[in-house]
Coordinates of N, CA and C in Angstrom, one line a residue:
Chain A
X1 N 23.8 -55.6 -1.3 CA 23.9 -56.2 -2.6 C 24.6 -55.2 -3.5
X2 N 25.8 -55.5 -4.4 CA 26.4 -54.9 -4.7 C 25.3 -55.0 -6.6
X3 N 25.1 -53.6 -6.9 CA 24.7 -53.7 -7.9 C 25.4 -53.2 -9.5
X4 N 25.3 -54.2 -10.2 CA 26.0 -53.7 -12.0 C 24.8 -53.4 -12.9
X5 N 24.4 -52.1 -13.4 CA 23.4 -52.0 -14.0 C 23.9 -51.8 -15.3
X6 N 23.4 -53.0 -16.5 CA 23.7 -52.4 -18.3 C 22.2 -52.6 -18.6
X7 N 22.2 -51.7 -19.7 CA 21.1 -51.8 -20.9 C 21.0 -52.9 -21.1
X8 N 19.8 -53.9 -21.3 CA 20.4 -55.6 -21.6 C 19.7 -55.0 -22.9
X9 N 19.5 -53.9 -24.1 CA 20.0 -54.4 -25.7 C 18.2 -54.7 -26.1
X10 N 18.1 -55.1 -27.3 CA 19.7 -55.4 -27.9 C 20.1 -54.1 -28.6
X11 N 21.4 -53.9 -28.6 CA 21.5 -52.7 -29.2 C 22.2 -53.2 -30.5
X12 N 21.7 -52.6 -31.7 CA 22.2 -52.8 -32.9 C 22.5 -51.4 -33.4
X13 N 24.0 -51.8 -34.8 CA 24.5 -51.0 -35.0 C 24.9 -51.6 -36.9
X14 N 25.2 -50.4 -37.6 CA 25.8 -50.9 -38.9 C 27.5 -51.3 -38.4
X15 N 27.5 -52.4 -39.4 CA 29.3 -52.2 -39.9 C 29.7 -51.2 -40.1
X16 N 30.9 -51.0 -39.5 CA 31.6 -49.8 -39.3 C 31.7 -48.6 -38.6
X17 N 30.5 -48.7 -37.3 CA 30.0 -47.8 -36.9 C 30.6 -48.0 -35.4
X18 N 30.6 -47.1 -34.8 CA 31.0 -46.9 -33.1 C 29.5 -47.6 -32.7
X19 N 30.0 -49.0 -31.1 CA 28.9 -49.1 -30.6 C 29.8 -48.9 -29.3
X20 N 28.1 -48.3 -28.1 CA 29.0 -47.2 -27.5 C 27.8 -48.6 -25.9
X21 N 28.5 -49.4 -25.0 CA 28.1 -50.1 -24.0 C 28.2 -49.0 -22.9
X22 N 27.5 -49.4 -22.0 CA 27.5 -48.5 -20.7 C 27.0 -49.5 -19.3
X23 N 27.6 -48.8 -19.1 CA 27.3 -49.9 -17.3 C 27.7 -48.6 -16.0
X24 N 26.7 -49.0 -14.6 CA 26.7 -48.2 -14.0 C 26.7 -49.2 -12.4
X25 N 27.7 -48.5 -11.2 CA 27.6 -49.4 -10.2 C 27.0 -48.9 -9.2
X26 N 26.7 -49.2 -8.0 CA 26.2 -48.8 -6.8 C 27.2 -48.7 -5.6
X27 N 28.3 -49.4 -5.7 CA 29.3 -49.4 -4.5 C 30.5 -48.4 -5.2
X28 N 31.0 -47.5 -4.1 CA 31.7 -46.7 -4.6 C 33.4 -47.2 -4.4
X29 N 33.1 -48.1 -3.7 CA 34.6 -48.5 -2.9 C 35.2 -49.4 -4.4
X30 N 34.1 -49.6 -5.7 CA 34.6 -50.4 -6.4 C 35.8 -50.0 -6.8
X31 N 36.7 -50.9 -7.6 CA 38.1 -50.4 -7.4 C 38.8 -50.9 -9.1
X32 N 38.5 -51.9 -9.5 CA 38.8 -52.4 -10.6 C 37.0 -53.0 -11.9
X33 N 37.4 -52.8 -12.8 CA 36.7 -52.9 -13.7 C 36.7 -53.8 -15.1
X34 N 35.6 -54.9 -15.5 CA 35.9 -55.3 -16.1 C 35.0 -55.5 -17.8
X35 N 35.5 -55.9 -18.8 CA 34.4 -56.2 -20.0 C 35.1 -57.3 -20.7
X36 N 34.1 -58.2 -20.2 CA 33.6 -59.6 -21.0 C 32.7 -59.4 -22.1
X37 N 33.0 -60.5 -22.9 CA 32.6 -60.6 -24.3 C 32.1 -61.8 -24.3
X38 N 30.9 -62.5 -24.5 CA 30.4 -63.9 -24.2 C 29.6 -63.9 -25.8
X39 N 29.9 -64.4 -26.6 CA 29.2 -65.5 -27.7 C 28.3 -66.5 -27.5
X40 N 27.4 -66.2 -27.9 CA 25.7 -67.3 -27.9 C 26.6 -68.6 -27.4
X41 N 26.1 -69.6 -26.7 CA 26.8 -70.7 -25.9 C 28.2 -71.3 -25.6
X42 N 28.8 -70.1 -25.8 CA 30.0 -69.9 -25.1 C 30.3 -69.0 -24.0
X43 N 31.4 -69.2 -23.5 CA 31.9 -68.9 -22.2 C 32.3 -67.4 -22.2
X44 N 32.1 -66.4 -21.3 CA 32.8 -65.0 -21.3 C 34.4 -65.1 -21.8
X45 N 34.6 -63.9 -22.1 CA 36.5 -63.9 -22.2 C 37.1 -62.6 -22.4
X46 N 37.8 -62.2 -21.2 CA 37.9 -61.0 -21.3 C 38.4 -60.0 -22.0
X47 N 37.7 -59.0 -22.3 CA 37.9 -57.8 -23.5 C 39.3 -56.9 -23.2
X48 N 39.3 -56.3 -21.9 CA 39.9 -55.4 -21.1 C 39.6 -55.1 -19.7
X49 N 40.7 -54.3 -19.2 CA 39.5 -53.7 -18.0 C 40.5 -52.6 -18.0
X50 N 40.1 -51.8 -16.9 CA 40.2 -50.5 -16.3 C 40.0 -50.2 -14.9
X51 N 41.1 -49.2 -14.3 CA 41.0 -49.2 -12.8 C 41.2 -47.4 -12.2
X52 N 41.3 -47.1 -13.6 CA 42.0 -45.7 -13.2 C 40.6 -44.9 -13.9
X53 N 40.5 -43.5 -13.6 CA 39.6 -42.8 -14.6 C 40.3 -42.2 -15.5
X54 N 39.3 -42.5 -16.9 CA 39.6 -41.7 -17.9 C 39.8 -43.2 -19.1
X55 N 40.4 -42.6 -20.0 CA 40.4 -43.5 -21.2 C 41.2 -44.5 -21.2
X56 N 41.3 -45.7 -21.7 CA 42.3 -47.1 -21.6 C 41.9 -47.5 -23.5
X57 N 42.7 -47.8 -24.4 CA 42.9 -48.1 -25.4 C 43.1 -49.6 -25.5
X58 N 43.0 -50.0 -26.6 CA 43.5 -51.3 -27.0 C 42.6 -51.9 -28.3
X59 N 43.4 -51.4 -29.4 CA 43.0 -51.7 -30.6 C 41.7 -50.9 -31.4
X60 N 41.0 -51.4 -31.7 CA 39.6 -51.0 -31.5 C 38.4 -50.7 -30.7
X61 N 38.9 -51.1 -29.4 CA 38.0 -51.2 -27.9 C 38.5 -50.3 -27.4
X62 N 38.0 -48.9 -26.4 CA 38.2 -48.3 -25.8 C 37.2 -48.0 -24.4
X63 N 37.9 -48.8 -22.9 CA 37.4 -48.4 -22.0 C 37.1 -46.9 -21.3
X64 N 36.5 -46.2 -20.8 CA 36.1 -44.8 -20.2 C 35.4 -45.1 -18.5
X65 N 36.0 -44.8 -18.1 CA 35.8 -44.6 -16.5 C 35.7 -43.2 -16.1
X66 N 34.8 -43.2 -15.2 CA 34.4 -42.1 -14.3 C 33.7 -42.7 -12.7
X67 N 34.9 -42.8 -12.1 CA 34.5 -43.2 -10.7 C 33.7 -42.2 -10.4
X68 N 34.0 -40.9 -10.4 CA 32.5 -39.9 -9.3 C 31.5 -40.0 -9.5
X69 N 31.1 -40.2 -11.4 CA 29.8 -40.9 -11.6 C 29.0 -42.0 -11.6
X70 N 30.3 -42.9 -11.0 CA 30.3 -44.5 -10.9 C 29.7 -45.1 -12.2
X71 N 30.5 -44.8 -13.6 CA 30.1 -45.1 -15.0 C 31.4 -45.4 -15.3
X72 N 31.0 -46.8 -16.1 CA 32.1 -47.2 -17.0 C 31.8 -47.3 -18.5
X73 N 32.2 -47.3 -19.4 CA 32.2 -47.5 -20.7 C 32.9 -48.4 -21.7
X74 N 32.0 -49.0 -22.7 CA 32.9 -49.8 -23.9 C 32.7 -48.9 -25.2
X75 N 33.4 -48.5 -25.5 CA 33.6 -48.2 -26.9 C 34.1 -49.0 -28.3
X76 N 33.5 -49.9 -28.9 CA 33.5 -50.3 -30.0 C 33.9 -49.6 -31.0
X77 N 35.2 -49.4 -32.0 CA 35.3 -48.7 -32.7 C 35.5 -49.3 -34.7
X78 N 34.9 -49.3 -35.6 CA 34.7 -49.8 -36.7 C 34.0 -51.0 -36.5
X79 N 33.2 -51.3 -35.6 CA 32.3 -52.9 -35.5 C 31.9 -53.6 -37.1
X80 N 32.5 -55.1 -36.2 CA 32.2 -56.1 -37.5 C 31.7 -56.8 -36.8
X81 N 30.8 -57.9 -38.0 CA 29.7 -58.4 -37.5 C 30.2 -59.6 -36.4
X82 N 31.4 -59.7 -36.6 CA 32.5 -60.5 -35.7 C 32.0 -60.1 -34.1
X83 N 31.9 -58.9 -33.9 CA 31.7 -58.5 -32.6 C 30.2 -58.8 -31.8
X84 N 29.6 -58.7 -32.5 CA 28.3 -59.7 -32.4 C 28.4 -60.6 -31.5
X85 N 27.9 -60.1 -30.2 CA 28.1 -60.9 -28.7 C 27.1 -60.4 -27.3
X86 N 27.2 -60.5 -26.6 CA 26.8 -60.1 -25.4 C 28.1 -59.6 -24.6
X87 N 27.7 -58.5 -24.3 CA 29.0 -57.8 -22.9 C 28.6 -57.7 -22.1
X88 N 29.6 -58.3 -20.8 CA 29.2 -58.3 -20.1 C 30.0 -57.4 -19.0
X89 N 29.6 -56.5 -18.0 CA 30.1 -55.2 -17.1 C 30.6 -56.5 -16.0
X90 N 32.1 -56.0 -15.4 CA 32.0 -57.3 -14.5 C 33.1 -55.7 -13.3
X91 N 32.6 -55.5 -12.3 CA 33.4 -54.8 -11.0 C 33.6 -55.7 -9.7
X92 N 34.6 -55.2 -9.6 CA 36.1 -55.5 -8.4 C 36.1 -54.7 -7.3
X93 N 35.5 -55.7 -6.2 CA 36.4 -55.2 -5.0 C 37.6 -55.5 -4.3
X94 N 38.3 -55.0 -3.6 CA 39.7 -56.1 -3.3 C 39.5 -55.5 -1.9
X95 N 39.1 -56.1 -1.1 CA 38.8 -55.5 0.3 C 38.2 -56.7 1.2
X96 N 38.6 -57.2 2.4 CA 37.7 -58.1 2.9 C 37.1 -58.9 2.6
X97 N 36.3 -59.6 2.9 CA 34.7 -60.2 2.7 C 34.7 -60.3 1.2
X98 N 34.6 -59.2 0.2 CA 34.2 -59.4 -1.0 C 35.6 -59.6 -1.9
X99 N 36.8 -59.8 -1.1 CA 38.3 -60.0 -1.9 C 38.2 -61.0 -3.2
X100 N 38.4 -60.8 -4.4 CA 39.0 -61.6 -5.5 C 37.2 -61.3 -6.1
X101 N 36.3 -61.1 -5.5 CA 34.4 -61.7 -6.3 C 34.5 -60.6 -7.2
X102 N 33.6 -60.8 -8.5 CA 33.4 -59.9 -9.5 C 32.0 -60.2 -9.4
X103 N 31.6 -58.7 -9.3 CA 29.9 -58.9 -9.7 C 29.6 -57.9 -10.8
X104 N 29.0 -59.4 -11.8 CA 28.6 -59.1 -13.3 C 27.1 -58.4 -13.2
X105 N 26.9 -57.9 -14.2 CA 25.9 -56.9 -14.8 C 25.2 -57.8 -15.4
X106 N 23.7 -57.5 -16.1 CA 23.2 -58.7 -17.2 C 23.9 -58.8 -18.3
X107 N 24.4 -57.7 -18.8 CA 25.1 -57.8 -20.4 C 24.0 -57.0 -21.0
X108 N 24.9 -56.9 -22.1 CA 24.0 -55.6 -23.5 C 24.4 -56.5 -24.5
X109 N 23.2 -56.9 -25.5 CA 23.4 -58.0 -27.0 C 23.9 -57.0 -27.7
X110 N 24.8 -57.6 -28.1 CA 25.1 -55.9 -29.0 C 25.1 -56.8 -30.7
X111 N 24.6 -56.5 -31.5 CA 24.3 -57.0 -33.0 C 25.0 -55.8 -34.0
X112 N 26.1 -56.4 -35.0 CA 26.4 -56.1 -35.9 C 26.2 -56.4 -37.5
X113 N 25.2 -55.6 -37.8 CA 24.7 -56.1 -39.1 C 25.4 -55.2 -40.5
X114 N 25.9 -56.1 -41.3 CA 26.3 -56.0 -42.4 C 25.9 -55.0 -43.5
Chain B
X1 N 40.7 -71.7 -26.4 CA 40.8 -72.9 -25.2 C 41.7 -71.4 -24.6
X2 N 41.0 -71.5 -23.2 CA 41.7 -70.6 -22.2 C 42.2 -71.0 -21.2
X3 N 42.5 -72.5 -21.2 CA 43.5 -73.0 -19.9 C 42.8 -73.7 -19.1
X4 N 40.8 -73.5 -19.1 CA 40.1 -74.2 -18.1 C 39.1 -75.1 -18.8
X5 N 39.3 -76.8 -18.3 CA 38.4 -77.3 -19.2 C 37.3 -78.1 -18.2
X6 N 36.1 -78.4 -18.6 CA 35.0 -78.2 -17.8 C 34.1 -79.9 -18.4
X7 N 33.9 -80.8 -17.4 CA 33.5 -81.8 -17.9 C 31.8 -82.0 -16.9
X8 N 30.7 -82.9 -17.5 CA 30.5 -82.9 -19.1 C 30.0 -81.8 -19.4
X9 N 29.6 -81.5 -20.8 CA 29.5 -80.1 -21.4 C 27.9 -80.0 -21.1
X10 N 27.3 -80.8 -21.4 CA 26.1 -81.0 -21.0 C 25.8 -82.2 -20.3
X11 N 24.6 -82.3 -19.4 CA 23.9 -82.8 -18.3 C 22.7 -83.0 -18.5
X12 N 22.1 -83.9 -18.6 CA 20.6 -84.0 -17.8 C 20.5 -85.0 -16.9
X13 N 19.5 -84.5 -15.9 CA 18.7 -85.5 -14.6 C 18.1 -85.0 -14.4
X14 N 18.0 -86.4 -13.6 CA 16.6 -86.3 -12.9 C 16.7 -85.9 -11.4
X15 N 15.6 -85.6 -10.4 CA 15.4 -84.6 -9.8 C 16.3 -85.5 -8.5
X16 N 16.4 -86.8 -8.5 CA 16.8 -87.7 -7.9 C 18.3 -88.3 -8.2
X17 N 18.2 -87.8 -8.8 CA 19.7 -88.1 -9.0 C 21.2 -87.4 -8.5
X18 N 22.4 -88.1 -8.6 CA 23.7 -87.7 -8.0 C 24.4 -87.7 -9.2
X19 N 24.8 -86.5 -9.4 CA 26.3 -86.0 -10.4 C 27.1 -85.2 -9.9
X20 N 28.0 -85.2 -10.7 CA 29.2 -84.2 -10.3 C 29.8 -83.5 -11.5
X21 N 29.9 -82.7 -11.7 CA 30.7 -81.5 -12.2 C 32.2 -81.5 -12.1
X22 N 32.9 -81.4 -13.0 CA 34.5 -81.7 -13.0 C 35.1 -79.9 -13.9
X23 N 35.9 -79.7 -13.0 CA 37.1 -78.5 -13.4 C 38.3 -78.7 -13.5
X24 N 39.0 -78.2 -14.7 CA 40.5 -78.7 -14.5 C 41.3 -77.7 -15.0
X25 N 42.1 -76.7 -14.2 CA 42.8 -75.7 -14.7 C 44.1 -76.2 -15.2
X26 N 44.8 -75.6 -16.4 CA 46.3 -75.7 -16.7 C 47.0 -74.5 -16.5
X27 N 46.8 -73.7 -15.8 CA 47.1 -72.4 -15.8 C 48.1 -71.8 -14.6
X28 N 48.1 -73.0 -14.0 CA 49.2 -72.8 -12.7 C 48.3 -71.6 -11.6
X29 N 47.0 -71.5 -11.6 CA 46.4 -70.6 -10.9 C 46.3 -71.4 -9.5
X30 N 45.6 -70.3 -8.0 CA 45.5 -70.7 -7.5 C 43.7 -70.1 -6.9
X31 N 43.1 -69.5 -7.2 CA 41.7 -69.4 -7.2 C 41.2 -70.0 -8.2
X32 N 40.3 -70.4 -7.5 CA 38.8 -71.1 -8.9 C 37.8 -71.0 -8.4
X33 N 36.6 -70.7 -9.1 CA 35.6 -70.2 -8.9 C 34.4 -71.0 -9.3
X34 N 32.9 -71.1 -8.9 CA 32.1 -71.7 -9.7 C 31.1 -70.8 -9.8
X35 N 30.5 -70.7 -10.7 CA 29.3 -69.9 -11.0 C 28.1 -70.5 -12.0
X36 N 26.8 -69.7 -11.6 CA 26.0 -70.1 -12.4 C 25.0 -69.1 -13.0
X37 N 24.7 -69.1 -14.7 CA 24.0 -68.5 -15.5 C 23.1 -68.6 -15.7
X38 N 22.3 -68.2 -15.5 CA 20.9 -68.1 -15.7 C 20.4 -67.6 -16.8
X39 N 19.2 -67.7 -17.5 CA 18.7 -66.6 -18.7 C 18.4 -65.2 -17.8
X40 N 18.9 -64.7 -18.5 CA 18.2 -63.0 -18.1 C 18.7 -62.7 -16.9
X41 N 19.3 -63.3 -16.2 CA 20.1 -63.5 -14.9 C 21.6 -62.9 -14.8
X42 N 22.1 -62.1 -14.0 CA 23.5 -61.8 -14.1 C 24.2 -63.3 -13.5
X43 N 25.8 -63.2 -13.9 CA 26.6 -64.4 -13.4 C 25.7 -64.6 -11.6
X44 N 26.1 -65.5 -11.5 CA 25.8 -65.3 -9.8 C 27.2 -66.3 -9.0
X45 N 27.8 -65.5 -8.5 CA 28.9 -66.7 -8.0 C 28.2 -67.3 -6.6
X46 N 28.7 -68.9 -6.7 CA 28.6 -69.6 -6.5 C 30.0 -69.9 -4.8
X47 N 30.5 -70.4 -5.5 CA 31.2 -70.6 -4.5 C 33.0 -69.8 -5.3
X48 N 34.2 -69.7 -4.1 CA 35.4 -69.3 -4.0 C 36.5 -70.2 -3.1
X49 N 37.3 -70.7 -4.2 CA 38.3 -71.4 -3.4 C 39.9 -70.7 -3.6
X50 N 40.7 -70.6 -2.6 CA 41.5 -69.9 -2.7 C 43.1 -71.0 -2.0
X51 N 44.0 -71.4 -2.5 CA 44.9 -72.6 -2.2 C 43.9 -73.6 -1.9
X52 N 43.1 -74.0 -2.4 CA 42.0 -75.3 -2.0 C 40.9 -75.4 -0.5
X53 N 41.3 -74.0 -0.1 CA 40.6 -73.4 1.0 C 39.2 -72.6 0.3
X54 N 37.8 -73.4 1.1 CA 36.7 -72.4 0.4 C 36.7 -70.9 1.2
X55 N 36.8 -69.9 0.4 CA 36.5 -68.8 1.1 C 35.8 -68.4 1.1
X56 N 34.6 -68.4 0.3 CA 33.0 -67.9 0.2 C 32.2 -68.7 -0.6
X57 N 31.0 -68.8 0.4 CA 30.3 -69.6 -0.2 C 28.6 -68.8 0.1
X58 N 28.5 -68.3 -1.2 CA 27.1 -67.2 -1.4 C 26.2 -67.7 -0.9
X59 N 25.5 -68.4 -0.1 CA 24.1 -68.9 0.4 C 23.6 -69.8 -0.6
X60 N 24.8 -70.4 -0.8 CA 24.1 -72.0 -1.8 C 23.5 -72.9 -1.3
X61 N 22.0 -73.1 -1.9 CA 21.6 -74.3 -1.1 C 22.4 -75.5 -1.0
X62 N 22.2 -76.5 -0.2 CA 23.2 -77.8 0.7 C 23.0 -78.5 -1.2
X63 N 22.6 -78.6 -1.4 CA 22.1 -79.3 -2.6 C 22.8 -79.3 -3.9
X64 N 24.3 -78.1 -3.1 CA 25.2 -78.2 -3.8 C 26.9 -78.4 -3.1
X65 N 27.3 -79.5 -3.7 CA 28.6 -79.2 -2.6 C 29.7 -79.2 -3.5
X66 N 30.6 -78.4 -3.0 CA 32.1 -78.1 -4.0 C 33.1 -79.0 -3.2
X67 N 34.0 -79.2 -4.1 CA 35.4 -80.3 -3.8 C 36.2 -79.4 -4.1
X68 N 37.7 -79.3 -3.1 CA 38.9 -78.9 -4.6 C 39.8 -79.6 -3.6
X69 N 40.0 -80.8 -4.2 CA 41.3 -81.7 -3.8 C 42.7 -81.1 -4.0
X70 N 42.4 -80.3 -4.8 CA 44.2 -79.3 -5.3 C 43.6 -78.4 -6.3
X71 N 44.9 -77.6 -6.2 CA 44.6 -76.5 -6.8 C 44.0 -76.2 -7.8
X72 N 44.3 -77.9 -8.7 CA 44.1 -77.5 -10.2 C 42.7 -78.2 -10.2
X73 N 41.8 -78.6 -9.6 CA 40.8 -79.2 -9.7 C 39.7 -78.6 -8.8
X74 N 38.4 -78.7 -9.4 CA 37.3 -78.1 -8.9 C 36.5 -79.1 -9.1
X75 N 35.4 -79.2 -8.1 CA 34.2 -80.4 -8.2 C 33.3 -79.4 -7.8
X76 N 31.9 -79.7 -8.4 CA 30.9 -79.5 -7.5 C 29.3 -80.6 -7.9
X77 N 29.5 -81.5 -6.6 CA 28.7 -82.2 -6.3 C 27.2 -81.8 -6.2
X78 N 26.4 -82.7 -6.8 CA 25.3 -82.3 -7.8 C 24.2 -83.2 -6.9
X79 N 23.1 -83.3 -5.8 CA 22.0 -83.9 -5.4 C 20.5 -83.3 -5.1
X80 N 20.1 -83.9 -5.5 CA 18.1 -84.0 -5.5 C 18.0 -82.5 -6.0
X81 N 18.7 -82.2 -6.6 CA 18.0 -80.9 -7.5 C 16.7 -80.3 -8.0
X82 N 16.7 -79.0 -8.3 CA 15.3 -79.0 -8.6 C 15.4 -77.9 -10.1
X83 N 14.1 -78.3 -10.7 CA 13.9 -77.7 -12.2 C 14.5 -76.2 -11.9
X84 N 14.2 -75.7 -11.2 CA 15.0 -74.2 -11.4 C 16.6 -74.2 -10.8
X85 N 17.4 -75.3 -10.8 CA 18.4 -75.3 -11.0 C 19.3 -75.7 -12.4
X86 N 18.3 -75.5 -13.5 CA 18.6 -75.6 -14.6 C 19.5 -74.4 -15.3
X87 N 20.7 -74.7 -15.4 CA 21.6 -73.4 -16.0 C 22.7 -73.5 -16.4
X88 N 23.4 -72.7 -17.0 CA 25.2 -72.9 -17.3 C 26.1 -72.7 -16.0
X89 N 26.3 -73.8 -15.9 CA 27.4 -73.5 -14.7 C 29.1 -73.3 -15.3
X90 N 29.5 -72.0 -14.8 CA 31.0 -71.8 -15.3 C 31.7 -72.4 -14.4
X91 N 32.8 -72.9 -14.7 CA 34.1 -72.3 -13.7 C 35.2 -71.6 -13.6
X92 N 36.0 -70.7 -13.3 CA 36.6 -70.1 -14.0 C 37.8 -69.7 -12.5
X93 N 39.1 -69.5 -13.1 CA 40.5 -69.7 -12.2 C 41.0 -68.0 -12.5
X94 N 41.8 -67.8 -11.4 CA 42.8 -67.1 -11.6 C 44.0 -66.6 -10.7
X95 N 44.7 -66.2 -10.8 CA 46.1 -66.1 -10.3 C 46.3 -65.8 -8.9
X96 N 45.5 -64.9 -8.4 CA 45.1 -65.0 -6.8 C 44.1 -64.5 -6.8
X97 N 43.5 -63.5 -5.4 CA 42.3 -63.3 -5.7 C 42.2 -61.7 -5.3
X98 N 43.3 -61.2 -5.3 CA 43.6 -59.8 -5.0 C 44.5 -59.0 -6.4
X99 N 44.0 -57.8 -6.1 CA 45.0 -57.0 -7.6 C 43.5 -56.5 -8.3
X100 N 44.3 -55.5 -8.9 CA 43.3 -54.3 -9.3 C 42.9 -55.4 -10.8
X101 N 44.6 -56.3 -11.9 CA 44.4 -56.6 -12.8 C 43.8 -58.3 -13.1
X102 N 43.5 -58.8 -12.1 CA 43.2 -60.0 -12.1 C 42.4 -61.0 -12.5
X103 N 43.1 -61.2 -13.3 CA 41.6 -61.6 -14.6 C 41.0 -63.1 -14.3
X104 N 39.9 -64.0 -14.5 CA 39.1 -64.7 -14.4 C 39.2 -65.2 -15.5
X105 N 39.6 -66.5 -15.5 CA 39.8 -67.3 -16.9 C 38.4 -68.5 -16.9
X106 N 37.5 -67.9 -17.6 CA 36.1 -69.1 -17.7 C 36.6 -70.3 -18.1
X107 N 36.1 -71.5 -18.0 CA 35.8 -73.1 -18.6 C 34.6 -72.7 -19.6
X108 N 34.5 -73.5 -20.3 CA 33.5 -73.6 -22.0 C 32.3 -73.8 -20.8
X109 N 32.0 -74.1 -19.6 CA 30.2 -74.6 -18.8 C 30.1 -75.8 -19.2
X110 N 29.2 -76.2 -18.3 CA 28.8 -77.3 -18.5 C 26.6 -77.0 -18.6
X111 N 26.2 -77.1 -19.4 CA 24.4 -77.0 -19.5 C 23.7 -77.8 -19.0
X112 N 23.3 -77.4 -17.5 CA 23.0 -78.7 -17.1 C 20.8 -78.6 -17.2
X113 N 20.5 -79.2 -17.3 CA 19.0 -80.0 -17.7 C 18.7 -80.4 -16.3
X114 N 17.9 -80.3 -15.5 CA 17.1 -80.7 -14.6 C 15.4 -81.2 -14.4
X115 N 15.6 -82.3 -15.1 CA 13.8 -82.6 -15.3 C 13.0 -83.0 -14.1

């Protein structure tokens, strides 16, 4: 069983503030990395991802990877209460048997209050 | 709207009853996917279709059966269910099913109710 472990939360933070997600995997062969952003009865959609180690940018979101620790990271940077979601950790194998499957994590609520 | 639309949005039956679940990509993809959400539950995928060929099929009970007449379409046939099959079923496509960057495009779910 390929495991994705996040904090399921909720983790709250002020406006304005860095919120800092974490997810951790169990297979090392993982290869690609993903962060979904899912709103109360809506569907995931993806934030970014990451395949390489080290930092990936894009806007106010910044992914952190460390494959030797098998830790990935979301960094939230000036959070609005807009971001106010659940994330969800989603890893990639591309190999065999498990070709194209993403196995998700439970997600971290992450709450931005005003 | 992300290219996959997902019919009906909501469901209820009964434990006896036959439905079906409708997927419809505009995306020119050729994987589609079904999955189902649970509370407190990670995604759990469901089944994998790849050119309308199933490629994995996770130890789903019979009680569920998937269609993909073509590419752009995804079924999954719905019989004698039981209350703890009550959940968000996604579907979700994407461009093949290899690559480091290959993103998974969800459907809005469908909530299905099982009484």
């Amino acid at each position: 069983q390929k495991e994705v472990e996040q904090n399921s939360g909720p983790l709250s933070v002020p406006e304005g503030a860095i919120a800092s997600l974490n997810c951790t995997y169990s297979d090392r062969g993982s290869q690609s990395f993903f962060w979904y952003r899912q709103y109360s009865g809506k569907s995931p959609e993806l934030i970014m991802f990451i395949y390489s180690n080290g930092d990936k940018e894009d806007g106010r979101f910044t992914a952190q990877l460390n494959k030797a620790s098998q830790y990935v990271s979301l960094l939230i940077r000036d959070s609005q209460p807009s971001d106010s979601a659940t994330y969800l950790c989603a890893v990639k194998q591309d190999r065999g048997s498990t070709l194209g499957r993403l196995y998700f994590g439970r997600g971290t609520q992450l709450t931005v209050w005003p | 709207e992300t290219g996959v639309t997902q019919t009906p949005r909501h469901l209820v039956m009964g434990m006896t009853n036959k439905k079906s679940l409708k997927c419809e990509q505009h995306l020119g993809h050729n994987a589609m996917y079904w999955y189902k959400q649970s509370a407190k539950k990670p995604l759990e995928l469901m089944f994998v279709y790849s050119l309308e060929e199933r490629v994995e099929n996770n130890s789903v009970p019979s009680r569920f059966s998937p269609e993909c007449p073509n590419s752009s379409h995804l079924f999954l046939h719905l019989h004698t269910l039981q209350p703890e099959d009550s959940a968000l079923y996604l579907c979700a496509s994407s461009q093949g099913l290899s690559g480091f960057d290959n993103e998974q495009f969800f459907g809005p779910g469908t909530r299905l109710t099982v009484l």
